[in-house]
Short mmCIF file of C-alpha atoms and ligand atoms in Angstrom, two decimals:
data_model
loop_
_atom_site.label_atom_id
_atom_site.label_comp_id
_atom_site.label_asym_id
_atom_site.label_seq_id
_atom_site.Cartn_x
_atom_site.Cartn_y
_atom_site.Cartn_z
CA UNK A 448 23.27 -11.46 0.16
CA UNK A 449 20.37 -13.86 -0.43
CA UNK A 450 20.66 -15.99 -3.68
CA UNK A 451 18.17 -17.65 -5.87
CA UNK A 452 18.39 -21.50 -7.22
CA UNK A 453 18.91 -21.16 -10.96
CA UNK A 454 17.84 -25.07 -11.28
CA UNK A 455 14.18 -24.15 -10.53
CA UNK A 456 13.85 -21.57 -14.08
CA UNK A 457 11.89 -23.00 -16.33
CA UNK A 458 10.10 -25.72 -13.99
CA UNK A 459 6.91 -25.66 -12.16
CA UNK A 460 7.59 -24.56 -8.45
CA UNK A 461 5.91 -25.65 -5.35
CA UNK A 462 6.14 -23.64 -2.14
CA UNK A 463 4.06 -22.44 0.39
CA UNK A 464 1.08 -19.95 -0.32
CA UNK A 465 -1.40 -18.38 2.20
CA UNK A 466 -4.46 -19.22 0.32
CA UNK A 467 -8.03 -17.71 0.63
CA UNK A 468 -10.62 -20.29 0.07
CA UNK A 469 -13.79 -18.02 0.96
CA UNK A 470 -14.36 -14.44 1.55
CA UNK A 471 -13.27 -13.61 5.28
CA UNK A 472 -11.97 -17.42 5.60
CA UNK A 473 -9.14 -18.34 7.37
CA UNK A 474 -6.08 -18.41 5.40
CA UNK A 475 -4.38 -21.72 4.41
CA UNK A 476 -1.06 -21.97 4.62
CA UNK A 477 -0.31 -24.88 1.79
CA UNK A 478 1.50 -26.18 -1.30
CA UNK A 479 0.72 -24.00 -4.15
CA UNK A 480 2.62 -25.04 -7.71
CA UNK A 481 3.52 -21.64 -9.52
CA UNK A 482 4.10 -21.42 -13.10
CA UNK A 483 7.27 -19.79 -14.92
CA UNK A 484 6.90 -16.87 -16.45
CA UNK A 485 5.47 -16.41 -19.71
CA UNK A 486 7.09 -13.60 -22.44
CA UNK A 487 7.46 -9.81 -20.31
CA UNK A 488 6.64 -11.58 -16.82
CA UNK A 489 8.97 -11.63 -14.23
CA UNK A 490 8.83 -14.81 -11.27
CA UNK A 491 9.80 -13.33 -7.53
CA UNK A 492 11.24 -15.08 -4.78
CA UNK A 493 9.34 -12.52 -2.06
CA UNK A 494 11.29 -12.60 0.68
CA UNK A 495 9.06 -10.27 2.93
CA UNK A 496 5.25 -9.07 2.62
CA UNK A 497 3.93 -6.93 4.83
CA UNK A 498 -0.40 -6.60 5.27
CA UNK A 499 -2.18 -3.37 3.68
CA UNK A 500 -5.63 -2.91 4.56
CA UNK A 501 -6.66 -2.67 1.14
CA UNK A 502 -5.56 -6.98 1.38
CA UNK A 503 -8.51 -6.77 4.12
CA UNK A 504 -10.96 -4.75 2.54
CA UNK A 505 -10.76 -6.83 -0.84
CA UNK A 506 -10.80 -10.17 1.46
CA UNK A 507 -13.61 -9.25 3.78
CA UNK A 508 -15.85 -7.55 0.88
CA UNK A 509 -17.71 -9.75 -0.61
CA UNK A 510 -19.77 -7.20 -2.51
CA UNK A 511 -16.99 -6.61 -4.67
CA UNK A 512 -17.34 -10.48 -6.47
CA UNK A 513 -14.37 -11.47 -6.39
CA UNK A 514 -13.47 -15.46 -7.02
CA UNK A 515 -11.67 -17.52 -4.87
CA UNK A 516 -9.38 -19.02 -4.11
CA UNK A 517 -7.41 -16.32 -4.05
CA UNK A 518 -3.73 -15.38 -3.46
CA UNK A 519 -3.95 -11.86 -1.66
CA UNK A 520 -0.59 -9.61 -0.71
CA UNK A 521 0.44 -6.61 -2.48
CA UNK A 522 3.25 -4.64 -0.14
CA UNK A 523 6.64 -6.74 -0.92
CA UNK A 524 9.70 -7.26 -1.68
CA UNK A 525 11.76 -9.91 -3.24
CA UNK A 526 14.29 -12.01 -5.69
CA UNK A 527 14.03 -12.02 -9.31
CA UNK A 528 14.12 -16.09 -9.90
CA UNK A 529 13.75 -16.16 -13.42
CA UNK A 530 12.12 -13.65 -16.42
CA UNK A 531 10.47 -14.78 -19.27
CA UNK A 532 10.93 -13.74 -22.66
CA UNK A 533 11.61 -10.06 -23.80
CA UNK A 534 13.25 -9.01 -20.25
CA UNK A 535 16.14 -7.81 -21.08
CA UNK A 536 16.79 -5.51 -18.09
CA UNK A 537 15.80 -7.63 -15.13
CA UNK A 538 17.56 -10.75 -14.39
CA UNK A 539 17.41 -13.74 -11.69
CA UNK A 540 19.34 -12.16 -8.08
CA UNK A 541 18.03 -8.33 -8.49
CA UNK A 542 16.55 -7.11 -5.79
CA UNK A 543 12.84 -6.04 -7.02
CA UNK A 544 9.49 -4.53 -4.95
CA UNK A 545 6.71 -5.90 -6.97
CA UNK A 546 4.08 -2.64 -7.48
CA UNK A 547 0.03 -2.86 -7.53
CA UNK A 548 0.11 0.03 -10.39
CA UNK A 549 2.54 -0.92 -13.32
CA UNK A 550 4.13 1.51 -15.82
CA UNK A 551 4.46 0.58 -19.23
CA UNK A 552 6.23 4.00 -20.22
CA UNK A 553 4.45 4.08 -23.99
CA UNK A 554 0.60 5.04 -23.13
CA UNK A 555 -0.53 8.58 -22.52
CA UNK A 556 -0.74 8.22 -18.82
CA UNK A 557 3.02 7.49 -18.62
CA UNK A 558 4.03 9.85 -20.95
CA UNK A 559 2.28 12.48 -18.49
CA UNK A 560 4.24 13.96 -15.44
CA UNK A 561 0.99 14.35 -14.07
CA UNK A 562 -0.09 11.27 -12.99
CA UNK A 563 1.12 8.14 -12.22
CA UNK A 564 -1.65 6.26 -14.18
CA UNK A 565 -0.89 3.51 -16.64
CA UNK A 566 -3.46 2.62 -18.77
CA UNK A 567 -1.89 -0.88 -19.78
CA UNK A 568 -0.94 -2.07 -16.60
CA UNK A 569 -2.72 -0.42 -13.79
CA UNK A 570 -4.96 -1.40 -10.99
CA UNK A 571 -6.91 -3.40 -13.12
CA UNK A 572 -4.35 -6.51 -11.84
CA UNK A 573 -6.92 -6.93 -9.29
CA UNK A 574 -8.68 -9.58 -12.03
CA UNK A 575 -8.23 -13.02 -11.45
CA UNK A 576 -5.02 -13.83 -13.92
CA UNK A 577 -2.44 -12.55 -15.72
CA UNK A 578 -2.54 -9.98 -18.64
CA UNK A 579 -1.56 -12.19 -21.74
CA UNK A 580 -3.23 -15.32 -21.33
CA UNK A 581 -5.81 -14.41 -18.70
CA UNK A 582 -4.76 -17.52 -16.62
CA UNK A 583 -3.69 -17.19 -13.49
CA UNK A 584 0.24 -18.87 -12.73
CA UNK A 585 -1.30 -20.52 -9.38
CA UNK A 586 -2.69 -23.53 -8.85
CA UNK A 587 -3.99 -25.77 -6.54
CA UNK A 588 -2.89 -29.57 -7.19
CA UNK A 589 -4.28 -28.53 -10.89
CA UNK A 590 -7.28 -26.04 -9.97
CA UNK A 591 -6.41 -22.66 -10.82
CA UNK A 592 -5.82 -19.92 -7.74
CA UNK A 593 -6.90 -16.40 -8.58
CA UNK A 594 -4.33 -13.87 -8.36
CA UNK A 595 -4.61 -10.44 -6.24
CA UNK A 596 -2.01 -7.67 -7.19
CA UNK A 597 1.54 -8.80 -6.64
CA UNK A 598 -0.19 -12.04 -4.92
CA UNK A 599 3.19 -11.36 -2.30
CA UNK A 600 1.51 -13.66 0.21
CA UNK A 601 3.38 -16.72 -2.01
CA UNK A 602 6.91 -17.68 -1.58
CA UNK A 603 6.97 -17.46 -5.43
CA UNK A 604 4.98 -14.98 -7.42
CA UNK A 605 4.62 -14.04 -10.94
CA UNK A 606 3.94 -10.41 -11.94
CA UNK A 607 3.86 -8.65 -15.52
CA UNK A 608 7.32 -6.47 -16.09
CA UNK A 609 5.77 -3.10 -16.05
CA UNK A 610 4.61 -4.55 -12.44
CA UNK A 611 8.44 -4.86 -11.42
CA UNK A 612 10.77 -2.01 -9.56
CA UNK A 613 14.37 -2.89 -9.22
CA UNK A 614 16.08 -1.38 -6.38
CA UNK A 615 19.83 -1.47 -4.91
CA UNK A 616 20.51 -4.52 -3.45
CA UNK A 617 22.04 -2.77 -0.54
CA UNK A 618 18.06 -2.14 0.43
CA UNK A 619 17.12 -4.02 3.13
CA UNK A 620 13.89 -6.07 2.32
CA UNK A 621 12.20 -6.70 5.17
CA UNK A 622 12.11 -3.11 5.49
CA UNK A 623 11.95 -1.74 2.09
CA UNK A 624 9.07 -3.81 1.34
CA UNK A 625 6.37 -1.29 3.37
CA UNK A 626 7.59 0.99 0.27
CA UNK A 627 5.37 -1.47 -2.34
CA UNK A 628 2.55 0.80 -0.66
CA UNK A 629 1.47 2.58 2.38
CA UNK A 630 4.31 4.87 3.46
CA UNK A 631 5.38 5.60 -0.42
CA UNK A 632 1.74 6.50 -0.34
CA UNK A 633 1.85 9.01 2.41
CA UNK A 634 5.21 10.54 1.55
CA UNK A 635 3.60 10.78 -1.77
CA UNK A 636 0.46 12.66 -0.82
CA UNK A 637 2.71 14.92 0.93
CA UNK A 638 4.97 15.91 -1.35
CA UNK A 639 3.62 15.67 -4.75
CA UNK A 640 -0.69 15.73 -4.35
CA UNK A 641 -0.43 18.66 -1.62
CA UNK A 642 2.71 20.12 -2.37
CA UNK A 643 2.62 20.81 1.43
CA UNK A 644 4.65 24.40 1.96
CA UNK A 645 6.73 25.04 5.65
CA UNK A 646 3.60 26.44 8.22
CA UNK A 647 0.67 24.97 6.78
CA UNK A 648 -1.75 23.53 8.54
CA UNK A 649 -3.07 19.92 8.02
CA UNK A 650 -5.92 17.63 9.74
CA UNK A 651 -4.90 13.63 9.23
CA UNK A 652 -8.19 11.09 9.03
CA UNK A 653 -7.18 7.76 10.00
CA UNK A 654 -3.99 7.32 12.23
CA UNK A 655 -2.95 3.75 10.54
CA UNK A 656 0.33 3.19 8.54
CA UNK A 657 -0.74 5.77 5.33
CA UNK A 658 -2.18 8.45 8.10
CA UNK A 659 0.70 8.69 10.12
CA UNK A 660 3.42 8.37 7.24
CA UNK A 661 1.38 11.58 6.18
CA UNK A 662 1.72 13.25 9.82
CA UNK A 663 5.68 12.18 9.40
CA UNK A 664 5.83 13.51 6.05
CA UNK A 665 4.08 16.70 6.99
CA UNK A 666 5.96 17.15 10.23
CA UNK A 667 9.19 17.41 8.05
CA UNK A 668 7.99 19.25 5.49
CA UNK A 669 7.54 22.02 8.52
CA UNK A 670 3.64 22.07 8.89
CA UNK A 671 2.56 24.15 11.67
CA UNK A 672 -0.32 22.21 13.33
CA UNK A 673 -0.97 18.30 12.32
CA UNK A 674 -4.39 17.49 13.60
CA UNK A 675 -4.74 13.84 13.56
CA UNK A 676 -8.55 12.22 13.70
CA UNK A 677 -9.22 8.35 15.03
CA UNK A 678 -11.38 6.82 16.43
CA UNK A 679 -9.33 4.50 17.93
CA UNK A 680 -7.96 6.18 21.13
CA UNK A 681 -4.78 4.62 21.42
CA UNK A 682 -3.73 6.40 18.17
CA UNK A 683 -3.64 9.97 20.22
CA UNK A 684 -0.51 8.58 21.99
CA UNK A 685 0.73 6.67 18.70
CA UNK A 686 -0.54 9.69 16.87
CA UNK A 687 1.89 12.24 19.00
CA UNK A 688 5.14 10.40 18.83
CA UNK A 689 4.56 10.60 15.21
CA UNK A 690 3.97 14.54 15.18
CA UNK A 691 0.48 15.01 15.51
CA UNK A 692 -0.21 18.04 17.05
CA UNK A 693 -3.72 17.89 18.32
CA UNK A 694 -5.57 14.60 18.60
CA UNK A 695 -9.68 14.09 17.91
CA UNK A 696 -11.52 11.00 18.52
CA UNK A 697 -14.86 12.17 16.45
CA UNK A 698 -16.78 9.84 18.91
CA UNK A 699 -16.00 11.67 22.23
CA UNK A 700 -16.77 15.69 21.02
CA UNK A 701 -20.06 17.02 21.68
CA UNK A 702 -19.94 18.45 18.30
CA UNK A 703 -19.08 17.39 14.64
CA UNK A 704 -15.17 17.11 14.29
CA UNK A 705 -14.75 19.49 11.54
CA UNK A 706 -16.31 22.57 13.66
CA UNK A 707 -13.71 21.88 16.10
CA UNK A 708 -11.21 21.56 13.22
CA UNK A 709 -12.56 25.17 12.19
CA UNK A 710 -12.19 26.77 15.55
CA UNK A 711 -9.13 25.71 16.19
CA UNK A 712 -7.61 27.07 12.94
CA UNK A 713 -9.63 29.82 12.22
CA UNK A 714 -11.67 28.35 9.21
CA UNK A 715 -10.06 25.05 8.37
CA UNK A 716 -7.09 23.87 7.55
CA UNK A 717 -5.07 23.79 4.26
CA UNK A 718 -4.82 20.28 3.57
CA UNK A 719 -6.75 17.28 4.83
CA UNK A 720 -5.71 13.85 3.99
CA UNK A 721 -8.47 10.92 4.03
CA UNK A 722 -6.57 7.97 4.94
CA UNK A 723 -9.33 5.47 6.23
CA UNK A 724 -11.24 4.55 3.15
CA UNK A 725 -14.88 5.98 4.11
CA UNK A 726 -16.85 7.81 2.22
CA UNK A 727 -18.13 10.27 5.01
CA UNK A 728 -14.94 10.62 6.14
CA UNK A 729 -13.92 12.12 2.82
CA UNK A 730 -16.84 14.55 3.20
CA UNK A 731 -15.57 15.27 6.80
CA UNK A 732 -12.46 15.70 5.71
CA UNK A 733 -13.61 18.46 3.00
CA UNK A 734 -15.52 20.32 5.34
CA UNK A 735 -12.81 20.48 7.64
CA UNK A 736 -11.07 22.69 4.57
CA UNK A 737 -10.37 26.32 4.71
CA UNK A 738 -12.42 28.14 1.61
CA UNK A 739 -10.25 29.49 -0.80
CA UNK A 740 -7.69 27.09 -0.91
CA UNK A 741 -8.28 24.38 1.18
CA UNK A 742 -7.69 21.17 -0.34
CA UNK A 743 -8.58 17.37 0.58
CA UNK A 744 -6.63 14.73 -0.97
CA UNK A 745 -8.19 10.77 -0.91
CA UNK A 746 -5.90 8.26 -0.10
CA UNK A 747 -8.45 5.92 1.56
CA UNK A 748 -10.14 2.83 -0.30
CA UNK A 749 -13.79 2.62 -0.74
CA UNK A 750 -13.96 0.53 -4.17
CA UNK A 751 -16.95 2.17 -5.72
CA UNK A 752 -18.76 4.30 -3.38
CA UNK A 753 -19.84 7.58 -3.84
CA UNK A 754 -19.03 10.89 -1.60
CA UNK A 755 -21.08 13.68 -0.78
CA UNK A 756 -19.85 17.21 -1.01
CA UNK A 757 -21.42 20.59 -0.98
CA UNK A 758 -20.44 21.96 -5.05
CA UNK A 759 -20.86 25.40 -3.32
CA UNK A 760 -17.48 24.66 -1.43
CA UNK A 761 -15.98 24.06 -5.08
CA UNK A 762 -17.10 27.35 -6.02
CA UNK A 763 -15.44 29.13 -2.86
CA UNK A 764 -12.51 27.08 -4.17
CA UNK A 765 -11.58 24.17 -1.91
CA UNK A 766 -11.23 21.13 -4.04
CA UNK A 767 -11.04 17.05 -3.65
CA UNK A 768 -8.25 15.22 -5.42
CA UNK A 769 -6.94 11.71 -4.52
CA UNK A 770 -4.20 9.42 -5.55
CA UNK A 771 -2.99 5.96 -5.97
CA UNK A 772 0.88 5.07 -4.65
CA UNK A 773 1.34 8.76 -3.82
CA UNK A 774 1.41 9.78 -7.13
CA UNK A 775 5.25 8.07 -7.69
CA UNK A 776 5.16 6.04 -10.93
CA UNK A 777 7.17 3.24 -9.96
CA UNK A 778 9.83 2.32 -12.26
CA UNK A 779 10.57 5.94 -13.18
CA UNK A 780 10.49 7.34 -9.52
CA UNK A 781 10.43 4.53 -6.65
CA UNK A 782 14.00 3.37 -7.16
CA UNK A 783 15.04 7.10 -6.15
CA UNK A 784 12.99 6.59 -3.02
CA UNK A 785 14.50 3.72 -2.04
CA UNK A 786 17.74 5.36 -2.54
CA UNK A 787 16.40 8.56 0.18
CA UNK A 788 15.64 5.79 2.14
CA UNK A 789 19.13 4.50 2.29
CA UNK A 790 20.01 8.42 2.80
CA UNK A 791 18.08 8.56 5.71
CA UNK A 792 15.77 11.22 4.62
CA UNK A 793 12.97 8.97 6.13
CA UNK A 794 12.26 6.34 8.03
CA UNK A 795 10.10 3.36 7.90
CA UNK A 796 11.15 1.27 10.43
CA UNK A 797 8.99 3.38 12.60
CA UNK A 798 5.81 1.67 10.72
CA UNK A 799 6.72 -2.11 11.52
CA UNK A 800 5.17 -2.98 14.78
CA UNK A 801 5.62 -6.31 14.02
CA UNK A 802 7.50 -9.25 12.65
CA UNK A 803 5.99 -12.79 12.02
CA UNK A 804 6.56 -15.39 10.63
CA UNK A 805 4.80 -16.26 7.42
CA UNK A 806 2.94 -19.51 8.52
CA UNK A 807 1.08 -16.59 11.26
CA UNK A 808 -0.75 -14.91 8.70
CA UNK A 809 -3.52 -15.28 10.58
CA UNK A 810 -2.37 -13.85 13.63
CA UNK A 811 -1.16 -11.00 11.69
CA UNK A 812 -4.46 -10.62 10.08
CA UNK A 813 -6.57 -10.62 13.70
CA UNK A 814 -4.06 -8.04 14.53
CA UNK A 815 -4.56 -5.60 11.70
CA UNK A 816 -8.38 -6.31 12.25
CA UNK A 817 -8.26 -5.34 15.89
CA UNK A 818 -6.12 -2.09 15.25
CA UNK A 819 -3.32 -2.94 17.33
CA UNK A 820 -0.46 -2.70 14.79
CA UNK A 821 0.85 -0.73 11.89
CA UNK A 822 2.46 -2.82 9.59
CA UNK A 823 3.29 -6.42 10.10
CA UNK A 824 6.39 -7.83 8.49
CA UNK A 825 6.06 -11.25 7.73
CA UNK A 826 9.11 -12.83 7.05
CA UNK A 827 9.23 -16.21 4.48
CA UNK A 828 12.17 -17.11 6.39
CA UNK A 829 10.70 -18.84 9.05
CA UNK A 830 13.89 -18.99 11.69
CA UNK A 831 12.23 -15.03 12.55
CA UNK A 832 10.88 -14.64 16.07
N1 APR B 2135 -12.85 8.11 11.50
C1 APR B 2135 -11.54 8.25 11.80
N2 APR B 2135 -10.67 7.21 11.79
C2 APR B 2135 -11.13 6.02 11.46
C3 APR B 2135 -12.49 5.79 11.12
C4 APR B 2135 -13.37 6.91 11.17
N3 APR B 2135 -14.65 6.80 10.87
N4 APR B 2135 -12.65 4.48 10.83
C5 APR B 2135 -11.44 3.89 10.98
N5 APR B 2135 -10.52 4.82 11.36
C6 APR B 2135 -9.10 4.63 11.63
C7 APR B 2135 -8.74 3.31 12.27
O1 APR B 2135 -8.95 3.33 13.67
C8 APR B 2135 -7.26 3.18 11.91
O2 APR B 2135 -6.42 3.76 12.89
O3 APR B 2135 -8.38 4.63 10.39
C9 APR B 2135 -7.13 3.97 10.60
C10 APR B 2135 -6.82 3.10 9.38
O4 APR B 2135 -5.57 2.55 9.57
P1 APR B 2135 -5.16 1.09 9.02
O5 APR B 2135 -6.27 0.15 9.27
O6 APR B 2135 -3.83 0.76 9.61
O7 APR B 2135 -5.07 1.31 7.44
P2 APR B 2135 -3.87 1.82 6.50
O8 APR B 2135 -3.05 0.66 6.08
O9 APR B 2135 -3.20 3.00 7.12
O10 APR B 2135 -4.69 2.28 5.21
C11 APR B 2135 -5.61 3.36 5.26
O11 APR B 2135 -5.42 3.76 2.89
O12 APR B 2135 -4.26 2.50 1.34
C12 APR B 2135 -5.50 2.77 1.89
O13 APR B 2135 -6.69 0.69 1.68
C13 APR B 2135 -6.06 1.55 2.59
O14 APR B 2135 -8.19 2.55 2.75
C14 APR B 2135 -7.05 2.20 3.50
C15 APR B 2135 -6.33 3.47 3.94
ZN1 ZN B 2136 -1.83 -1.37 -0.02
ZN1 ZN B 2137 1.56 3.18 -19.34
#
């Protein structure tokens, strides 16, 4: 079992960090120093990150104003090294996935089975530094590094507690660590948002890690046709292995997708899932819907855009939800995931098309850009091939 080196608690630590300079820059893979932990923050040795697109999207978009240099990385896992004050729960050696939606199990959200909102410690990590002080725990030879989430692409990060999952060290990390986000996502959507029942029928926007961990999900839960929509057409091959029924690239039909999607089922389907962070694919997706029931859940991110759909379609009663994580709330219900994992009630090895090491962040990047993986592991451990 990996091990931690109690004589760096307390002490400034210097290790490597992919830093982001500039939107869309190159990432530099340099000395960072990273603070301890302050009172109810945790510091984690990640041992394995994997790339989401949402680390893209927030990189590439400048629109969204966010400062740099930044720390991005959000799907992990990792050591405890040290916790600050107040932590009495956690300690240095546990095996931990660091979460981009916290629970703080006091506010009304988390008192709610009915979402897995926090309104202490939720999304809103995306600002530059951390919750108490406002100061980020990175720096740069002195200048301050912005934090992003989890900030997992660091060999050391510091996250607030209600930010921290601890799982059973039996887990292995390098794969558990696509459960900080996309495939706990799509099992999520699945289970919980749709509620899928044995013969429905969905239609799957977006073949990627979170689309197809929907198909997988779906396929198991006993859905009766998975329609899966890319327009990437290498992901009608990918798309099959992983259960998709019937494959649609949008671009090659002489008419819009969701007519097709209506023929073929007889009015729509039950559930579509939006899993490629477009606006008009979200209003594809609902018009792909049977009326009555049909119901399109939104697991794609589009930061603050708006979507489009016909309020008559509400009133024939399909409706639009969407969710963050899958609606898991992660202390209280990601632990017993890991555990299925270790069950073999899923699979997520499936998802890692690659494994890199960390210092090829970039290469993993051009990859996820070009579409030609699902998730890349990268591994801090740099003896990986
Ligand atoms: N119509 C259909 N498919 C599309 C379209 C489109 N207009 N545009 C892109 N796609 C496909 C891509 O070809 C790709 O196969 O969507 C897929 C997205 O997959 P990934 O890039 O691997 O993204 P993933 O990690 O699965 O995340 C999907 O969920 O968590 C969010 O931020 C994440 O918004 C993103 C979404
Ligand atoms: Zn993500
Ligand atoms: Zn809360």
């Amino acid at each position: 079992m990996e091990t931690v080196e109690e004589i760096t608690v307390g002490k400034v630590i210097t290790c490597k960090a992919a830093v982001a300079w500039e939107p869309k820059g190159k990432f530099i893979v340099q000395d960072v120093q990273v603070d301890p932990p302050l009172a109810m923050e945790v510091r984690i040795k990640v041992t394995h990150t994997s790339l989401c697109r949402s680390d893209l999207f927030f990189w590439t978009n400048e629109a969204l104003g966010h400062t740099f240099p930044r720390i991005f990385g959000h799907e992990a896992a990792g050591i405890v090294e040290s916790v600050g004050e107040g932590i009495d729960d956690l300690k240095p050696g546990d095996h931990v996935l660091p979460v981009f939606t916290g629970e703080c199990k006091e506010c009304k959200y988390c008192a709610s089975p009915k979402t897995n909102l926090c309104s202490k410690f939720g999304t809103e990590s995306l600002a530059t530094g951390m919750k108490g002080d406002g100061k980020s725990r990175f720096s740069v030879n002195g200048k301050p590094v912005s934090r992003f989430l989890g900030s997992t692409f660091s060999e050391y990060t510091v996250v607030e507690y209600p930010y921290v999952v601890k799982i059973n060290p039996v887990a292995p990390l390098d794969k558990v660590c696509l459960l900080g986000c996309g495939v706990t996502a799509g099992i999520g959507a699945v289970r919980r948002i749709a509620q899928l029942e044995p013969g429905a029928t969905i239609a799957v926007f977006g073949l990627g890690t979170v689309g197809l961990s929907v198909v997988k999900e779906a396929q198991r839960r006993g859905a009766s046709r998975i329609i899966g929509v890319d327009i990437n057409i290498n992901k009608a091959a990918e798309g099959n292995f992983f259960g998709v029924t019937d494959f649609f690239n949008p671009d090659n039909l002489d008419k819009p997708v969701e007519e097709v999607i209506k023929e073929l089922t007889g009015g729509g389907v039950d559930y579509a899932f939006e899993c490629v962070g477009n606006p008009k694919v979200m209003a594809t997706a609902f018009a792909s819907c049977q009326d009555g029931w049909g119901t399109t859940i939104v697991l794609g991110v589009a930061g603050p855009a708006t979507v489009s759909i016909p309020t008559r379609s509400l009133l024939t009663g399909r409706c639009m939800k969407g969710t963050l994580y899958g609606g898991y709330k992660p202390k209280t219900d990601v632990p017993a995931l890991v555990e299925q994992y270790l069950h073999k009630d899923f699979d997520v090895e499936e998802f890692i098309t690659h494994n890199l090491p960390f210092s090829r962040i970039n290469d993993a990047f051009k990859l996820l850009q070009a579409g030609e993986c699902l998730r890349t592991v990268l591994h801090y451990n740099e003896t990986v091939n």
